[in-house]
PDB file of C-alpha atoms in Angstrom:
ATOM      1  CA  MET A 795     -18.669   3.689 -20.295  1.00  0.00           C
ATOM      2  CA  PRO A 796     -15.157   5.150 -20.873  1.00  0.00           C
ATOM      3  CA  GLU A 797     -12.170   2.877 -21.048  1.00  0.00           C
ATOM      4  CA  HIS A 798      -9.153   3.427 -18.716  1.00  0.00           C
ATOM      5  CA  THR A 799      -5.747   1.802 -19.098  1.00  0.00           C
ATOM      6  CA  PHE A 800      -2.935   1.724 -16.489  1.00  0.00           C
ATOM      7  CA  ARG A 801      -0.496  -0.714 -15.157  1.00  0.00           C
ATOM      8  CA  LEU A 802      -1.428  -2.953 -12.251  1.00  0.00           C
ATOM      9  CA  ASN A 803       1.224  -4.998 -10.455  1.00  0.00           C
ATOM     10  CA  GLY A 804       3.344  -5.056 -13.556  1.00  0.00           C
ATOM     11  CA  GLU A 805       0.564  -5.862 -16.089  1.00  0.00           C
ATOM     12  CA  GLN A 806      -1.283  -3.384 -18.417  1.00  0.00           C
ATOM     13  CA  VAL A 807      -5.016  -3.448 -17.703  1.00  0.00           C
ATOM     14  CA  THR A 808      -8.040  -1.712 -19.333  1.00  0.00           C
ATOM     15  CA  VAL A 809     -11.243  -1.238 -17.603  1.00  0.00           C
ATOM     16  CA  ASP A 810     -14.699   0.223 -18.361  1.00  0.00           C
ATOM     17  CA  ALA A 811     -15.520   2.680 -15.602  1.00  0.00           C
ATOM     18  CA  ALA A 812     -16.960   6.119 -15.148  1.00  0.00           C
ATOM     19  CA  ASP A 813     -14.209   8.711 -14.948  1.00  0.00           C
ATOM     20  CA  ASP A 814     -15.117   9.616 -11.363  1.00  0.00           C
ATOM     21  CA  GLU A 815     -15.186   5.984 -10.007  1.00  0.00           C
ATOM     22  CA  ARG A 816     -12.606   5.587  -7.375  1.00  0.00           C
ATOM     23  CA  LEU A 817      -9.618   3.365  -8.098  1.00  0.00           C
ATOM     24  CA  LEU A 818     -10.315   1.299  -4.928  1.00  0.00           C
ATOM     25  CA  TRP A 819     -13.649   0.137  -6.413  1.00  0.00           C
ATOM     26  CA  VAL A 820     -12.112  -0.523  -9.866  1.00  0.00           C
ATOM     27  CA  LEU A 821      -9.368  -2.683  -8.143  1.00  0.00           C
ATOM     28  CA  ARG A 822     -11.739  -4.552  -5.912  1.00  0.00           C
ATOM     29  CA  ASP A 823     -15.038  -4.852  -7.884  1.00  0.00           C
ATOM     30  CA  VAL A 824     -13.760  -4.674 -11.504  1.00  0.00           C
ATOM     31  CA  LEU A 825     -10.394  -6.442 -11.286  1.00  0.00           C
ATOM     32  CA  GLY A 826     -10.866  -8.562  -8.181  1.00  0.00           C
ATOM     33  CA  VAL A 827      -7.814  -7.323  -6.346  1.00  0.00           C
ATOM     34  CA  THR A 828      -8.857  -7.400  -2.760  1.00  0.00           C
ATOM     35  CA  GLY A 829      -5.673  -6.553  -0.860  1.00  0.00           C
ATOM     36  CA  PRO A 830      -6.505  -2.800  -0.664  1.00  0.00           C
ATOM     37  CA  LYS A 831      -9.222  -2.737   1.952  1.00  0.00           C
ATOM     38  CA  TYR A 832     -12.239  -0.406   2.221  1.00  0.00           C
ATOM     39  CA  GLY A 833     -12.140   1.317   5.541  1.00  0.00           C
ATOM     40  CA  CYS A 834     -13.471   4.792   5.435  1.00  0.00           C
ATOM     41  CA  GLY A 835     -13.631   5.835   1.757  1.00  0.00           C
ATOM     42  CA  ILE A 836     -12.469   9.422   2.511  1.00  0.00           C
ATOM     43  CA  ASN A 837      -8.672   8.974   2.699  1.00  0.00           C
ATOM     44  CA  VAL A 838      -8.444   9.030   6.465  1.00  0.00           C
ATOM     45  CA  CYS A 839      -7.911   5.321   7.683  1.00  0.00           C
ATOM     46  CA  LYS A 840      -5.376   4.334   4.980  1.00  0.00           C
ATOM     47  CA  ALA A 841      -6.537   0.697   4.882  1.00  0.00           C
ATOM     48  CA  CYS A 842      -6.408   0.864   1.114  1.00  0.00           C
ATOM     49  CA  THR A 843      -2.879   2.240   0.876  1.00  0.00           C
ATOM     50  CA  SER A 844      -1.145   1.033  -2.301  1.00  0.00           C
ATOM     51  CA  HIS A 845       1.565   2.464  -4.469  1.00  0.00           C
ATOM     52  CA  LEU A 846       1.108   4.768  -7.329  1.00  0.00           C
ATOM     53  CA  ASN A 847       4.320   5.201  -9.400  1.00  0.00           C
ATOM     54  CA  GLY A 848       6.239   3.971  -6.258  1.00  0.00           C
ATOM     55  CA  LYS A 849       4.756   6.434  -3.771  1.00  0.00           C
ATOM     56  CA  ALA A 850       2.165   5.542  -1.152  1.00  0.00           C
ATOM     57  CA  ALA A 851      -1.363   6.556  -2.361  1.00  0.00           C
ATOM     58  CA  ASN A 852      -4.933   5.873  -1.278  1.00  0.00           C
ATOM     59  CA  PRO A 853      -7.059   4.494  -4.080  1.00  0.00           C
ATOM     60  CA  CYS A 854     -10.212   5.408  -2.263  1.00  0.00           C
ATOM     61  CA  ALA A 855      -9.312   9.071  -3.164  1.00  0.00           C
ATOM     62  CA  ILE A 856      -8.132   8.678  -6.636  1.00  0.00           C
ATOM     63  CA  PRO A 857     -10.693   8.786  -9.541  1.00  0.00           C
ATOM     64  CA  VAL A 858      -9.755   6.248 -12.242  1.00  0.00           C
ATOM     65  CA  GLY A 859     -10.106   8.972 -14.772  1.00  0.00           C
ATOM     66  CA  ASP A 860      -6.927  10.629 -13.316  1.00  0.00           C
ATOM     67  CA  LEU A 861      -4.690   7.630 -14.226  1.00  0.00           C
ATOM     68  CA  GLU A 862      -2.548   7.588 -17.324  1.00  0.00           C
ATOM     69  CA  ALA A 863      -1.679   4.477 -19.341  1.00  0.00           C
ATOM     70  CA  THR A 864       1.882   4.727 -17.976  1.00  0.00           C
ATOM     71  CA  ASP A 865       0.872   4.934 -14.342  1.00  0.00           C
ATOM     72  CA  GLU A 866       1.894   1.948 -12.263  1.00  0.00           C
ATOM     73  CA  VAL A 867      -0.351   0.813  -9.405  1.00  0.00           C
ATOM     74  CA  THR A 868       1.155  -1.706  -7.044  1.00  0.00           C
ATOM     75  CA  THR A 869      -1.001  -3.402  -4.443  1.00  0.00           C
ATOM     76  CA  ILE A 870       0.034  -5.857  -1.691  1.00  0.00           C
ATOM     77  CA  GLU A 871      -0.590  -8.634  -4.268  1.00  0.00           C
ATOM     78  CA  GLY A 872       2.243  -7.354  -6.402  1.00  0.00           C
ATOM     79  CA  LEU A 873       4.637  -6.189  -3.745  1.00  0.00           C
ATOM     80  CA  ALA A 874       6.805  -9.336  -3.628  1.00  0.00           C
ATOM     81  CA  ASP A 875       7.216  -9.175  -7.371  1.00  0.00           C
ATOM     82  CA  THR A 876       9.027  -5.774  -7.013  1.00  0.00           C
ATOM     83  CA  VAL A 877      11.921  -7.742  -5.395  1.00  0.00           C
ATOM     84  CA  ASP A 878      11.448 -10.973  -7.364  1.00  0.00           C
ATOM     85  CA  ALA A 879      10.835 -13.054  -4.299  1.00  0.00           C
ATOM     86  CA  ASP A 880       7.926 -14.980  -2.630  1.00  0.00           C
ATOM     87  CA  LEU A 881       7.650 -12.380   0.056  1.00  0.00           C
ATOM     88  CA  HIS A 882       8.849  -8.764   0.092  1.00  0.00           C
ATOM     89  CA  PRO A 883      11.330  -8.230   3.027  1.00  0.00           C
ATOM     90  CA  MET A 884       8.698  -6.052   4.749  1.00  0.00           C
ATOM     91  CA  GLN A 885       6.139  -8.813   4.524  1.00  0.00           C
ATOM     92  CA  GLN A 886       8.611 -11.288   6.106  1.00  0.00           C
ATOM     93  CA  ALA A 887       9.473  -8.719   8.870  1.00  0.00           C
ATOM     94  CA  TRP A 888       5.649  -8.618   9.603  1.00  0.00           C
ATOM     95  CA  LEU A 889       5.525 -12.288  10.094  1.00  0.00           C
ATOM     96  CA  ASP A 890       8.798 -12.289  12.110  1.00  0.00           C
ATOM     97  CA  HIS A 891       7.316  -9.699  14.517  1.00  0.00           C
ATOM     98  CA  ASP A 892       3.879 -11.357  14.606  1.00  0.00           C
ATOM     99  CA  VAL A 893       2.329  -8.043  13.840  1.00  0.00           C
ATOM    100  CA  VAL A 894      -1.078  -9.198  12.703  1.00  0.00           C
ATOM    101  CA  GLN A 895      -4.164  -9.503  14.929  1.00  0.00           C
ATOM    102  CA  CYS A 896      -7.279  -9.112  12.882  1.00  0.00           C
ATOM    103  CA  GLY A 897      -5.123  -8.298   9.816  1.00  0.00           C
ATOM    104  CA  TYR A 898      -7.541  -5.941   8.106  1.00  0.00           C
ATOM    105  CA  CYS A 899      -5.213  -2.871   8.042  1.00  0.00           C
ATOM    106  CA  GLN A 900      -2.098  -4.937   7.358  1.00  0.00           C
ATOM    107  CA  PRO A 901      -1.854  -4.656   3.486  1.00  0.00           C
ATOM    108  CA  GLY A 902      -2.133  -0.839   3.784  1.00  0.00           C
ATOM    109  CA  GLN A 903       0.361  -0.716   6.661  1.00  0.00           C
ATOM    110  CA  ILE A 904       2.930  -2.773   4.764  1.00  0.00           C
ATOM    111  CA  MET A 905       2.522  -0.644   1.629  1.00  0.00           C
ATOM    112  CA  ALA A 906       2.894   2.518   3.611  1.00  0.00           C
ATOM    113  CA  ALA A 907       6.015   1.195   5.401  1.00  0.00           C
ATOM    114  CA  VAL A 908       7.704   0.179   2.145  1.00  0.00           C
ATOM    115  CA  ALA A 909       7.046   3.577   0.545  1.00  0.00           C
ATOM    116  CA  LEU A 910       8.494   5.291   3.720  1.00  0.00           C
ATOM    117  CA  VAL A 911      11.633   3.153   3.753  1.00  0.00           C
ATOM    118  CA  ARG A 912      12.136   3.732   0.093  1.00  0.00           C
ATOM    119  CA  ARG A 913      11.772   7.523   0.510  1.00  0.00           C
ATOM    120  CA  VAL A 914      14.112   7.664   3.471  1.00  0.00           C
ATOM    121  CA  ALA A 915      16.735   5.424   1.814  1.00  0.00           C
ATOM    122  CA  ALA A 916      16.557   7.759  -1.263  1.00  0.00           C
ATOM    123  CA  GLU A 917      17.217  10.634   1.079  1.00  0.00           C
ATOM    124  CA  GLY A 918      20.287   8.662   2.332  1.00  0.00           C
ATOM    125  CA  ARG A 919      19.336   8.343   5.900  1.00  0.00           C
ATOM    126  CA  GLU A 920      17.974   5.998   8.461  1.00  0.00           C
ATOM    127  CA  ILE A 921      14.393   5.679   9.635  1.00  0.00           C
ATOM    128  CA  THR A 922      13.710   7.916  12.692  1.00  0.00           C
ATOM    129  CA  ASP A 923      10.881   7.926  15.192  1.00  0.00           C
ATOM    130  CA  ASP A 924       9.562  11.022  13.421  1.00  0.00           C
ATOM    131  CA  ASP A 925       9.386   9.108  10.223  1.00  0.00           C
ATOM    132  CA  LEU A 926       7.404   6.305  11.936  1.00  0.00           C
ATOM    133  CA  ASP A 927       5.132   8.864  13.599  1.00  0.00           C
ATOM    134  CA  GLY A 928       4.305  10.145  10.052  1.00  0.00           C
ATOM    135  CA  ILE A 929       2.662   6.962   9.097  1.00  0.00           C
ATOM    136  CA  ARG A 930      -1.006   7.646   9.669  1.00  0.00           C
ATOM    137  CA  ASN A 931      -2.519   4.136   8.903  1.00  0.00           C
ATOM    138  CA  ILE A 932      -4.958   3.250  11.541  1.00  0.00           C
ATOM    139  CA  CYS A 933      -4.769  -0.119  13.324  1.00  0.00           C
ATOM    140  CA  ARG A 934      -7.920  -0.744  15.377  1.00  0.00           C
ATOM    141  CA  CYS A 935      -6.209  -3.608  17.218  1.00  0.00           C
ATOM    142  CA  GLY A 936      -3.379  -1.341  18.393  1.00  0.00           C
ATOM    143  CA  THR A 937      -0.337  -3.300  17.232  1.00  0.00           C
ATOM    144  CA  TYR A 938       1.655  -0.175  16.672  1.00  0.00           C
ATOM    145  CA  THR A 939       4.631  -1.184  18.707  1.00  0.00           C
ATOM    146  CA  ARG A 940       5.023  -4.310  16.601  1.00  0.00           C
ATOM    147  CA  ILE A 941       4.374  -2.436  13.465  1.00  0.00           C
ATOM    148  CA  ARG A 942       7.168  -0.114  14.359  1.00  0.00           C
ATOM    149  CA  ASP A 943       9.526  -2.870  15.181  1.00  0.00           C
ATOM    150  CA  ALA A 944       8.617  -4.736  11.920  1.00  0.00           C
ATOM    151  CA  ILE A 945       9.305  -1.491   9.837  1.00  0.00           C
ATOM    152  CA  ARG A 946      12.771  -1.118  11.320  1.00  0.00           C
ATOM    153  CA  THR A 947      13.573  -4.857  10.642  1.00  0.00           C
ATOM    154  CA  GLY A 948      12.061  -4.599   7.115  1.00  0.00           C
ATOM    155  CA  ALA A 949      14.116  -1.461   6.428  1.00  0.00           C
ATOM    156  CA  GLU A 950      17.352  -3.302   7.424  1.00  0.00           C
ATOM    157  CA  ARG A 951      16.468  -6.080   4.920  1.00  0.00           C
ATOM    158  CA  MET A 952      15.476  -3.845   2.005  1.00  0.00           C
TER     159      MET A 952
END
């Protein structure tokens, strides 16, 4: 089995996995990182959303063989460490707005929101309704109104 090395939540990791094995399975089954959830496996539901080099990405669609040793994968487990706090401001906003019902999609929702806020801030502008409409993560419980409110609050705190 080939070895693959990349950075995960700030740590260098090496795994034995087939080149075409999806990163989601490497994270969950090999490394025991269960924050990214399996929803559809075809890059539609976005329950597995994590960050790859600071941008939202879906590990269910990324073969581990595509990663380089310098690639940084950040999952919900490592998000707070990116701001050196117990909770990332977006995670706190999620709690403040009581977003979660079943909770299954929430790690992916939060990771997508953080990537969006970072991108919009880098563009030097405020979050718009169109930006929020661009988040395609599915929430089967339908907490979209609270999700949008939490993203706006999280953006103010980031």
